[in-house]
């Protein structure tokens, strides 16, 4: 049996939650004081996800960098691979909010998109 | 001298929201003065997500959130001037500004909205001993360098202070390949959001040392190491607990201070607690027609609340120039924050001028669990709301209803306090 300790992010209480797992299945969740904690803990131990935000190089624009994000959450263990693909991308101005910077990043099915406008100069 | 109905000092989230709401209220000549080369303020460098859950019911990054308001400013053809520094605001609302393009000029404003935001507490205000080498940045400066300019300040990082910007930068520097060795926090609790502690520190195995501070800085030309130590309950370093970290970068995330030089010069009365103007229910300062909103008024936790507050300032400024904001009769009710509540915004209420509902925002001075937010009308307790947790990092609020206040003619003071039961 595996035990995982988590801090709930559902609210400022920050309950310390203990999850017990058997062969990857959640057996028990304890330490939470509401349903949000239970849901958070189960997601977090079985398929933790994050949105990644960063910047990409852009050429010929009124700014040297364009800020970007994954259009939705990606698996947490892919964060550093996603960063590598974002770092390898070189964009050309103009680019606008929502424009795709990396399509289907790391095979996650999620696009990396621009979060600000950079105009050509 | 040119004339405008409303001049807004600052084109960040507060200034933008105030401009939009004033235009919606029918104000024609509005001018936003912004010292940076673009609108949006600090949101432009806050590229992480989590903004706008209240306002837009979706999670946006900072630049996206700012653009939602910028778009409205463009569509409504609200005038703005960039690269423009406001030098002075006079008591009769003459705004002196300057820019490279236009030189120095003056504008007579029907109403002025202060929306200058805040700035970070610098090293000089922290009394950290040691050398003064290169490599020490405020967290926000590092954020601008990395996210806007595309430069990395260093490779081995120690962060002092666990405010949200420090936490966000711990993750950002890590993602860009730096090694963040430790985050030291003087207080026994973090001022940052739980979500940021988990997703910015725990996710990357970065240790957070509470009740610790920096006691030495080494390096003559460039930073080479810092020493941190545990502190006692008076904040004094405990001998023997020192730990030395070699590093080339020290980031400071030790609090934000509203930027009120202009307000002070104009004669605006200030609160020693918030370092922001003292305002009434209309977010108006002691100078009639001068309003304040956003982080220049008090430092907010969420930008959504900034936008909401700024919208109210814009509406009230519109009322003022249309002569709809009745003159004070001198019977304002005073709001007193005590027993754990550090301050309230606003500080006074004129029932005749208030909207049907008034949100009073405040912060607590320590962490409170299973406690009550109580509101007293004079000596009578009228509100007693249980809160599972309250922390200094998060803003609290109570909502006062005009009907209830109207039932109490002669009411002198409203008290907001934290009670154990």
Coordinates of C-alpha atoms in Angstrom, one line a residue:
Chain A
X1 CA 0.0 0.0 0.0
X2 CA 1.2 3.5 -0.9
X3 CA 0.5 6.7 1.1
X4 CA 0.6 10.1 -0.4
X5 CA 0.5 13.4 1.5
X6 CA -1.1 16.4 -0.2
X7 CA -1.9 20.0 0.6
X8 CA -5.4 20.8 -0.7
X9 CA -5.6 23.9 -2.9
X10 CA -9.4 24.2 -2.8
X11 CA -9.4 27.1 -0.3
X12 CA -7.1 28.9 2.1
X13 CA -7.6 26.2 4.7
X14 CA -5.0 24.1 3.0
X15 CA -6.0 20.9 4.6
X16 CA -3.2 18.2 4.8
X17 CA -4.7 15.3 3.1
X18 CA -3.5 11.7 3.2
X19 CA -4.4 9.4 0.4
X20 CA -4.0 5.6 0.6
X21 CA -3.5 3.8 -2.7
X22 CA -3.4 0.1 -3.6
X23 CA -2.1 -0.8 -7.1
X24 CA -2.9 2.8 -8.3
X25 CA -6.5 2.7 -6.9
X26 CA -7.5 5.1 -4.2
X27 CA -8.5 3.2 -1.0
X28 CA -9.0 6.1 1.3
X29 CA -8.8 9.9 1.6
X30 CA -8.4 11.4 5.0
X31 CA -7.6 14.8 6.6
X32 CA -9.8 16.8 4.2
X33 CA -12.7 18.7 5.8
X34 CA -15.0 19.0 2.8
X35 CA -15.9 17.4 -0.5
X36 CA -13.6 19.7 -2.5
X37 CA -10.6 18.1 -0.8
X38 CA -11.8 14.6 -1.5
X39 CA -12.2 15.4 -5.2
X40 CA -8.9 17.3 -5.4
X41 CA -7.0 14.5 -3.7
X42 CA -8.4 11.7 -6.0
X43 CA -7.6 13.7 -9.2
X44 CA -4.2 14.7 -7.9
X45 CA -3.0 11.2 -7.2
X46 CA -4.5 9.5 -10.2
X47 CA -4.0 12.0 -13.1
X48 CA -2.5 15.4 -11.9
X49 CA -2.8 18.1 -14.5
X50 CA -1.5 21.6 -14.9
X51 CA -1.7 24.5 -17.3
X52 CA 1.7 25.6 -18.5
X53 CA 2.4 29.2 -19.2
X54 CA 5.7 30.6 -20.6
X55 CA 7.0 32.8 -23.4
X56 CA 8.2 32.1 -26.9
X57 CA 10.7 33.9 -29.0
X58 CA 9.1 36.2 -31.7
X59 CA 10.9 37.9 -34.5
X60 CA 10.0 41.1 -36.2
X61 CA 7.6 42.2 -33.5
X62 CA 7.1 45.2 -31.3
X63 CA 8.1 42.9 -28.4
X64 CA 10.9 40.4 -28.1
X65 CA 8.8 37.7 -26.5
X66 CA 5.2 36.5 -26.8
X67 CA 3.5 35.0 -23.7
X68 CA 1.9 31.6 -24.3
X69 CA -0.2 28.9 -22.5
X70 CA -1.4 25.4 -23.0
X71 CA -5.0 25.9 -24.2
X72 CA -6.1 23.5 -21.4
X73 CA -4.5 21.3 -18.7
X74 CA -1.8 18.8 -19.6
X75 CA -0.5 15.9 -17.6
X76 CA 1.8 17.2 -14.8
X77 CA 4.6 14.8 -15.8
X78 CA 4.8 16.4 -19.3
X79 CA 5.6 19.9 -18.0
X80 CA 9.3 19.8 -18.8
X81 CA 8.7 18.3 -22.2
X82 CA 6.2 20.9 -23.0
X83 CA 8.6 23.6 -21.9
X84 CA 11.2 22.2 -24.3
X85 CA 8.8 22.4 -27.3
X86 CA 7.8 26.0 -26.3
X87 CA 11.5 27.0 -26.1
X88 CA 12.2 25.5 -29.5
X89 CA 9.4 27.5 -31.1
X90 CA 10.3 30.7 -32.9
X91 CA 7.4 32.8 -34.0
X92 CA 7.1 35.6 -36.6
X93 CA 5.1 38.8 -35.8
X94 CA 2.2 39.5 -36.1
X95 CA 0.6 37.1 -33.6
X96 CA -2.6 37.5 -31.7
X97 CA -4.3 36.1 -28.6
X98 CA -5.4 32.6 -29.3
X99 CA -3.1 32.0 -32.3
X100 CA -1.5 28.5 -32.2
X101 CA 2.2 28.5 -31.3
X102 CA 2.7 24.8 -31.0
X103 CA 0.1 22.4 -32.3
X104 CA -0.7 19.3 -30.3
X105 CA 2.2 19.8 -27.9
X106 CA 4.1 16.6 -27.0
X107 CA 1.2 14.5 -28.3
X108 CA -1.1 15.7 -25.6
X109 CA -3.8 16.8 -28.0
X110 CA -3.5 20.3 -26.5
X111 CA -2.3 23.3 -28.4
X112 CA 0.0 26.0 -27.1
X113 CA -1.5 29.4 -27.9
X114 CA -0.5 33.0 -27.7
X115 CA -1.9 35.0 -24.7
X116 CA -1.0 38.5 -26.0
X117 CA -0.8 40.4 -29.2
X118 CA 2.6 41.2 -30.8
X119 CA 2.3 43.4 -33.9
X120 CA 4.8 43.5 -36.7
X121 CA 7.2 46.4 -37.0
Chain B
X1 CA -4.8 74.1 -20.7
X2 CA -7.1 71.4 -22.1
X3 CA -10.3 70.2 -20.4
X4 CA -11.4 66.7 -19.7
X5 CA -14.4 65.4 -17.8
X6 CA -12.4 62.6 -16.1
X7 CA -8.6 62.1 -16.0
X8 CA -7.4 58.7 -14.9
X9 CA -3.9 58.4 -13.7
X10 CA -2.7 54.9 -14.6
X11 CA -3.7 52.5 -17.4
X12 CA -3.5 49.2 -15.5
X13 CA -6.4 47.1 -14.5
X14 CA -7.9 49.7 -12.2
X15 CA -7.6 52.6 -14.7
X16 CA -9.0 50.6 -17.6
X17 CA -12.0 49.4 -15.6
X18 CA -12.7 52.9 -14.3
X19 CA -12.5 54.3 -17.8
X20 CA -14.9 51.7 -19.2
X21 CA -17.5 52.2 -16.5
X22 CA -17.3 56.0 -16.7
X23 CA -17.9 55.8 -20.5
X24 CA -20.8 53.4 -19.9
X25 CA -22.2 56.0 -17.5
X26 CA -22.2 58.5 -20.4
X27 CA -19.1 60.5 -19.8
X28 CA -17.7 61.9 -23.0
X29 CA -14.2 63.2 -22.5
X30 CA -12.1 60.7 -20.6
X31 CA -8.3 60.6 -20.7
X32 CA -6.1 57.8 -19.4
X33 CA -2.5 58.8 -18.6
X34 CA 0.0 55.8 -18.6
X35 CA 3.7 56.0 -18.0
X36 CA 4.6 52.7 -19.6
X37 CA 4.7 52.2 -23.4
X38 CA 1.5 50.1 -23.4
X39 CA -1.8 49.8 -21.4
X40 CA -2.4 46.9 -19.1
X41 CA 0.0 47.7 -16.2
X42 CA 1.5 44.9 -14.3
X43 CA -0.8 42.3 -15.8
X44 CA 1.4 42.3 -19.0
X45 CA 4.1 40.5 -17.1
X46 CA 1.9 38.2 -15.1
X47 CA 1.8 35.6 -17.8
X48 CA 0.6 32.8 -15.4
X49 CA -3.1 31.9 -15.3
X50 CA -5.7 32.2 -12.6
X51 CA -7.1 35.6 -13.4
X52 CA -10.7 36.4 -14.1
X53 CA -12.5 33.5 -12.4
X54 CA -15.0 36.0 -10.8
X55 CA -15.2 38.5 -13.6
X56 CA -15.3 36.3 -16.7
X57 CA -16.0 32.9 -15.1
X58 CA -12.9 31.5 -16.8
X59 CA -9.2 31.2 -16.1
X60 CA -7.2 33.8 -18.0
X61 CA -3.5 34.8 -18.0
X62 CA -2.7 38.3 -17.0
X63 CA -2.2 39.7 -20.5
X64 CA -5.5 38.1 -21.7
X65 CA -7.3 39.6 -18.7
X66 CA -5.9 43.1 -19.4
X67 CA -6.8 42.8 -23.1
X68 CA -10.4 42.1 -22.3
X69 CA -10.5 45.6 -20.8
X70 CA -8.2 47.2 -23.4
X71 CA -10.5 46.0 -26.2
X72 CA -13.4 47.8 -24.5
X73 CA -11.3 51.0 -24.2
X74 CA -10.4 50.8 -27.9
X75 CA -14.0 50.0 -29.0
X76 CA -15.3 52.9 -26.9
X77 CA -12.6 55.2 -28.4
X78 CA -11.5 56.3 -25.0
X79 CA -8.5 58.5 -25.3
X80 CA -5.2 57.5 -23.7
X81 CA -1.6 58.8 -23.7
X82 CA 1.3 56.4 -23.2
X83 CA 4.9 57.2 -22.1
X84 CA 3.3 59.9 -20.1
X85 CA 4.3 60.7 -16.5
X86 CA 2.0 62.6 -14.2
X87 CA 4.0 65.1 -12.3
X88 CA 1.4 66.8 -10.1
X89 CA -2.2 66.8 -9.2
X90 CA -3.5 70.0 -7.6
X91 CA -6.4 70.4 -5.1
X92 CA -8.5 72.0 -7.8
X93 CA -7.9 69.0 -10.1
X94 CA -5.3 70.4 -12.5
X95 CA -3.2 67.5 -13.7
X96 CA 0.4 68.3 -14.8
X97 CA 1.8 65.6 -17.1
X98 CA 4.8 65.3 -19.4
X99 CA 6.0 63.1 -22.2
X100 CA 8.7 63.2 -24.8
X101 CA 6.1 63.9 -27.5
X102 CA 4.1 66.6 -25.8
X103 CA 6.5 68.1 -23.3
X104 CA 5.0 69.4 -20.1
X105 CA 1.3 70.3 -20.2
X106 CA -1.6 70.8 -17.9
X107 CA -5.2 69.4 -18.0
X108 CA -8.2 70.7 -16.1
X109 CA -10.1 67.6 -15.0
X110 CA -13.8 67.5 -13.9
X111 CA -12.8 64.5 -11.8
X112 CA -9.6 62.7 -11.2
X113 CA -9.3 58.9 -10.6
X114 CA -6.2 57.8 -8.9
X115 CA -5.2 54.3 -10.3
X116 CA -1.4 54.3 -10.0
X117 CA -1.1 50.9 -8.4
X118 CA 1.6 49.8 -6.1
X119 CA 5.3 48.9 -6.1
X120 CA 7.4 46.3 -4.3
X121 CA 9.2 46.9 -1.0
X122 CA 12.8 47.3 -2.0
X123 CA 16.0 46.0 -0.3
X124 CA 16.6 49.4 1.2
X125 CA 13.4 49.1 3.2
X126 CA 14.2 45.6 4.6
X127 CA 17.4 46.2 6.5
X128 CA 19.3 43.1 5.3
X129 CA 22.9 43.2 6.4
X130 CA 25.8 42.3 4.1
X131 CA 27.3 43.5 0.8
X132 CA 25.4 45.2 -2.0
X133 CA 26.4 43.3 -5.0
X134 CA 24.6 42.9 -8.4
X135 CA 22.2 40.0 -8.5
X136 CA 19.6 41.2 -6.0
X137 CA 16.2 41.9 -7.6
X138 CA 12.7 42.4 -6.5
X139 CA 10.6 39.5 -7.7
X140 CA 8.6 41.7 -10.0
X141 CA 11.7 43.1 -11.6
X142 CA 12.8 39.5 -12.3
X143 CA 9.4 38.8 -13.7
X144 CA 9.6 41.7 -16.1
X145 CA 13.1 40.6 -17.2
X146 CA 12.1 37.0 -17.9
X147 CA 8.6 37.5 -19.2
X148 CA 8.8 40.7 -21.2
X149 CA 12.4 41.3 -22.0
X150 CA 13.4 37.6 -22.3
X151 CA 16.4 37.7 -20.0
X152 CA 17.3 35.4 -17.2
X153 CA 18.6 37.2 -14.1
X154 CA 20.6 34.2 -12.9
X155 CA 20.9 30.4 -12.5
X156 CA 21.0 29.7 -8.8
X157 CA 18.3 31.5 -6.9
X158 CA 17.3 32.2 -3.3
X159 CA 14.0 33.9 -2.7
X160 CA 13.2 36.0 0.4
X161 CA 9.5 36.4 1.1
X162 CA 6.7 34.1 0.1
X163 CA 4.3 36.6 -1.4
X164 CA 2.5 35.4 -4.5
X165 CA 5.0 37.1 -6.9
X166 CA 7.9 35.3 -5.2
X167 CA 6.2 32.0 -5.5
X168 CA 5.2 32.5 -9.1
X169 CA 8.8 33.5 -9.9
X170 CA 10.1 30.4 -8.1
X171 CA 8.2 28.3 -10.7
X172 CA 9.0 30.5 -13.6
X173 CA 12.7 30.5 -13.0
X174 CA 12.7 26.8 -12.5
X175 CA 10.8 26.2 -15.7
X176 CA 13.4 28.3 -17.5
X177 CA 16.2 26.1 -16.2
X178 CA 17.3 27.9 -13.0
X179 CA 17.8 26.1 -9.7
X180 CA 15.7 27.7 -6.9
X181 CA 17.3 26.5 -3.7
X182 CA 15.0 27.8 -1.0
X183 CA 12.2 30.3 -0.2
X184 CA 12.6 32.0 3.2
X185 CA 9.7 33.6 4.9
X186 CA 10.1 35.8 8.0
X187 CA 6.5 35.2 9.2
X188 CA 5.3 31.8 10.6
X189 CA 2.8 31.6 7.6
X190 CA 3.0 32.4 3.9
X191 CA 1.4 35.5 2.5
X192 CA 0.8 33.7 -0.7
X193 CA -2.1 31.6 -1.9
X194 CA -2.2 27.9 -1.0
X195 CA -2.6 27.0 -4.7
X196 CA 0.7 28.9 -5.4
X197 CA 2.6 27.1 -2.6
X198 CA 1.5 23.7 -4.0
X199 CA 1.9 24.4 -7.7
X200 CA 4.9 26.7 -7.6
X201 CA 7.0 25.1 -4.8
X202 CA 5.8 21.6 -3.9
X203 CA 5.5 20.6 -7.6
X204 CA 9.2 21.3 -8.0
X205 CA 10.4 20.2 -4.6
X206 CA 11.4 23.8 -3.6
X207 CA 11.7 24.1 0.2
X208 CA 9.7 26.8 2.0
X209 CA 11.3 27.8 5.3
X210 CA 8.8 29.7 7.5
X211 CA 10.1 31.9 10.3
X212 CA 13.4 32.4 8.5
X213 CA 15.2 35.4 7.1
X214 CA 18.3 36.4 5.2
X215 CA 21.1 37.4 7.7
X216 CA 24.0 37.8 5.3
X217 CA 24.7 38.6 1.7
X218 CA 28.1 37.8 0.2
X219 CA 29.8 39.0 -3.0
X220 CA 31.6 42.2 -3.8
X221 CA 30.8 42.6 -7.5
X222 CA 28.2 40.0 -8.0
X223 CA 26.2 38.0 -5.4
X224 CA 27.9 34.7 -4.5
X225 CA 26.0 33.4 -1.4
X226 CA 23.4 34.3 1.1
X227 CA 23.0 33.0 4.7
X228 CA 19.5 32.5 6.1
X229 CA 18.6 31.8 9.7
X230 CA 15.6 30.9 11.8
X231 CA 14.0 33.8 13.7
X232 CA 12.3 33.8 17.1
X233 CA 8.7 35.0 17.7
X234 CA 9.9 38.6 17.7
X235 CA 11.5 38.1 14.3
X236 CA 15.1 38.1 15.7
X237 CA 17.5 35.6 14.1
X238 CA 18.4 32.7 16.4
X239 CA 22.2 32.2 16.6
X240 CA 23.4 28.7 15.5
X241 CA 20.6 28.2 12.9
X242 CA 22.5 29.8 10.0
X243 CA 22.6 28.0 6.7
X244 CA 24.6 29.3 3.8
X245 CA 23.4 28.9 0.2
X246 CA 25.7 29.7 -2.8
X247 CA 23.7 31.5 -5.4
X248 CA 23.9 34.3 -8.0
X249 CA 20.4 35.7 -7.6
X250 CA 18.4 36.8 -4.6
X251 CA 14.7 37.7 -5.3
X252 CA 12.8 39.8 -2.8
X253 CA 9.0 39.3 -2.5
X254 CA 8.4 41.2 0.8
X255 CA 5.2 43.1 0.3
X256 CA 3.7 45.8 -1.9
X257 CA 3.2 49.5 -1.1
X258 CA 0.6 51.7 -2.8
X259 CA 2.3 54.4 -4.9
X260 CA 0.9 57.6 -3.5
X261 CA 3.5 60.4 -4.0
X262 CA 1.0 62.2 -6.3
X263 CA -1.9 61.7 -3.8
X264 CA 0.1 63.1 -0.9
X265 CA 1.3 66.1 -2.8
X266 CA -2.3 66.8 -3.8
X267 CA -3.2 66.9 -0.1
X268 CA -5.1 63.5 -0.1
X269 CA -5.5 62.2 3.5
X270 CA -3.7 58.8 3.8
X271 CA -4.3 55.7 6.0
X272 CA -1.2 54.7 7.9
X273 CA -2.4 51.0 7.7
X274 CA -3.0 50.6 4.0
X275 CA -0.6 53.4 2.8
X276 CA -3.5 54.4 0.6
X277 CA -6.0 57.2 0.6
X278 CA -8.8 57.3 3.1
X279 CA -12.0 57.1 1.1
X280 CA -15.8 57.3 1.7
X281 CA -18.5 55.0 0.3
X282 CA -18.1 56.5 -3.1
X283 CA -14.3 55.8 -3.1
X284 CA -13.8 59.6 -3.0
X285 CA -10.9 61.0 -1.1
X286 CA -11.0 64.0 1.2
X287 CA -10.6 66.2 -2.0
X288 CA -14.0 66.4 -3.7
X289 CA -13.9 64.9 -7.2
X290 CA -10.7 62.9 -6.6
X291 CA -11.4 59.2 -6.4
X292 CA -9.1 56.2 -5.8
X293 CA -9.3 52.5 -6.8
X294 CA -7.2 49.4 -7.2
X295 CA -3.8 48.8 -5.6
X296 CA -3.1 52.5 -5.0
X297 CA -6.0 52.5 -2.6
X298 CA -5.2 49.2 -0.8
X299 CA -3.2 46.2 -2.1
X300 CA -5.7 43.6 -3.4
X301 CA -5.3 39.8 -3.6
X302 CA -7.3 39.3 -6.8
X303 CA -7.5 41.5 -9.9
X304 CA -11.2 40.7 -10.2
X305 CA -11.8 42.8 -7.1
X306 CA -9.7 45.6 -8.5
X307 CA -11.8 45.7 -11.6
X308 CA -15.0 45.7 -9.6
X309 CA -13.8 48.5 -7.3
X310 CA -12.5 50.5 -10.2
X311 CA -15.9 50.3 -12.0
X312 CA -17.5 51.8 -8.9
X313 CA -14.9 54.6 -8.9
X314 CA -15.7 55.3 -12.6
X315 CA -19.4 55.4 -11.9
X316 CA -19.1 57.7 -9.0
X317 CA -16.7 60.0 -10.9
X318 CA -19.4 60.2 -13.6
X319 CA -22.0 61.0 -10.9
X320 CA -19.7 63.7 -9.5
X321 CA -19.2 65.6 -12.8
X322 CA -23.0 65.4 -13.5
X323 CA -23.7 66.9 -10.1
X324 CA -25.4 63.7 -8.9
X325 CA -23.1 63.0 -6.0
X326 CA -24.8 65.1 -3.3
X327 CA -22.6 67.2 -1.0
X328 CA -21.8 65.7 2.3
X329 CA -23.9 66.8 5.1
X330 CA -21.3 66.0 7.7
X331 CA -23.2 63.0 9.2
X332 CA -21.1 60.2 7.8
X333 CA -21.0 57.0 9.7
X334 CA -17.4 56.0 10.6
X335 CA -16.3 52.4 10.0
X336 CA -13.9 51.1 12.6
X337 CA -11.7 48.0 12.1
X338 CA -10.6 46.4 15.4
X339 CA -9.8 43.1 17.1
X340 CA -8.0 41.4 14.2
X341 CA -9.5 43.4 11.3
X342 CA -6.7 45.8 10.3
X343 CA -8.6 48.3 8.2
X344 CA -11.6 48.8 6.0
X345 CA -12.2 50.3 2.6
X346 CA -14.2 52.5 2.7
X347 CA -13.6 54.3 6.0
X348 CA -16.9 56.3 6.1
X349 CA -20.4 55.9 4.8
X350 CA -22.9 58.7 3.8
X351 CA -26.1 56.7 3.7
X352 CA -27.7 59.2 1.3
X353 CA -24.9 58.6 -1.2
X354 CA -24.5 54.9 -0.9
X355 CA -25.8 52.3 -3.4
X356 CA -28.4 49.7 -2.2
X357 CA -25.5 47.4 -1.4
X358 CA -22.0 48.4 -0.3
X359 CA -19.1 46.0 -0.2
X360 CA -16.7 46.8 2.6
X361 CA -13.3 45.1 2.1
X362 CA -10.7 44.5 4.8
X363 CA -7.8 42.3 5.8
X364 CA -7.1 40.4 9.0
X365 CA -3.7 40.7 10.9
X366 CA -3.1 37.0 11.6
X367 CA -4.4 33.6 10.7
X368 CA -7.8 32.9 12.3
X369 CA -9.5 29.5 12.2
X370 CA -13.2 28.9 12.9
X371 CA -13.7 32.5 13.9
X372 CA -16.5 35.0 13.2
X373 CA -16.6 38.3 11.3
X374 CA -18.8 40.5 13.3
X375 CA -20.4 43.8 12.4
X376 CA -21.7 46.2 15.1
X377 CA -24.0 49.2 14.5
X378 CA -22.9 51.3 17.4
X379 CA -23.1 48.7 20.2
X380 CA -25.6 46.3 18.6
X381 CA -24.2 43.2 16.8
X382 CA -26.0 42.9 13.4
X383 CA -23.7 40.4 11.6
X384 CA -21.9 37.4 12.8
X385 CA -20.6 35.2 10.0
X386 CA -18.5 32.1 10.7
X387 CA -15.4 31.7 8.6
X388 CA -13.4 28.5 8.6
X389 CA -10.2 30.3 7.9
X390 CA -9.0 33.9 7.4
X391 CA -5.5 34.8 6.6
X392 CA -3.6 38.1 6.0
X393 CA -2.9 37.2 2.4
X394 CA -6.6 37.2 1.5
X395 CA -9.1 40.0 1.5
X396 CA -12.3 39.6 3.4
X397 CA -15.5 41.4 2.9
X398 CA -18.9 42.3 4.5
X399 CA -21.8 43.6 2.5
X400 CA -23.9 46.4 4.1
X401 CA -27.4 47.2 2.9
X402 CA -28.7 50.7 2.5
X403 CA -32.2 49.6 3.9
X404 CA -30.7 48.3 7.1
X405 CA -28.6 51.5 7.6
X406 CA -31.6 53.7 6.8
X407 CA -33.5 52.0 9.7
X408 CA -30.9 53.4 12.1
X409 CA -31.0 57.2 11.9
X410 CA -28.3 58.8 14.1
X411 CA -26.0 55.8 13.8
X412 CA -22.5 57.0 14.5
X413 CA -20.2 54.1 14.0
X414 CA -20.0 50.7 12.4
X415 CA -17.4 48.3 13.9
X416 CA -15.9 45.4 12.0
X417 CA -14.1 42.9 14.2
X418 CA -13.0 39.2 14.4
X419 CA -14.5 37.2 17.3
X420 CA -13.7 33.8 18.6
X421 CA -17.3 33.0 19.2

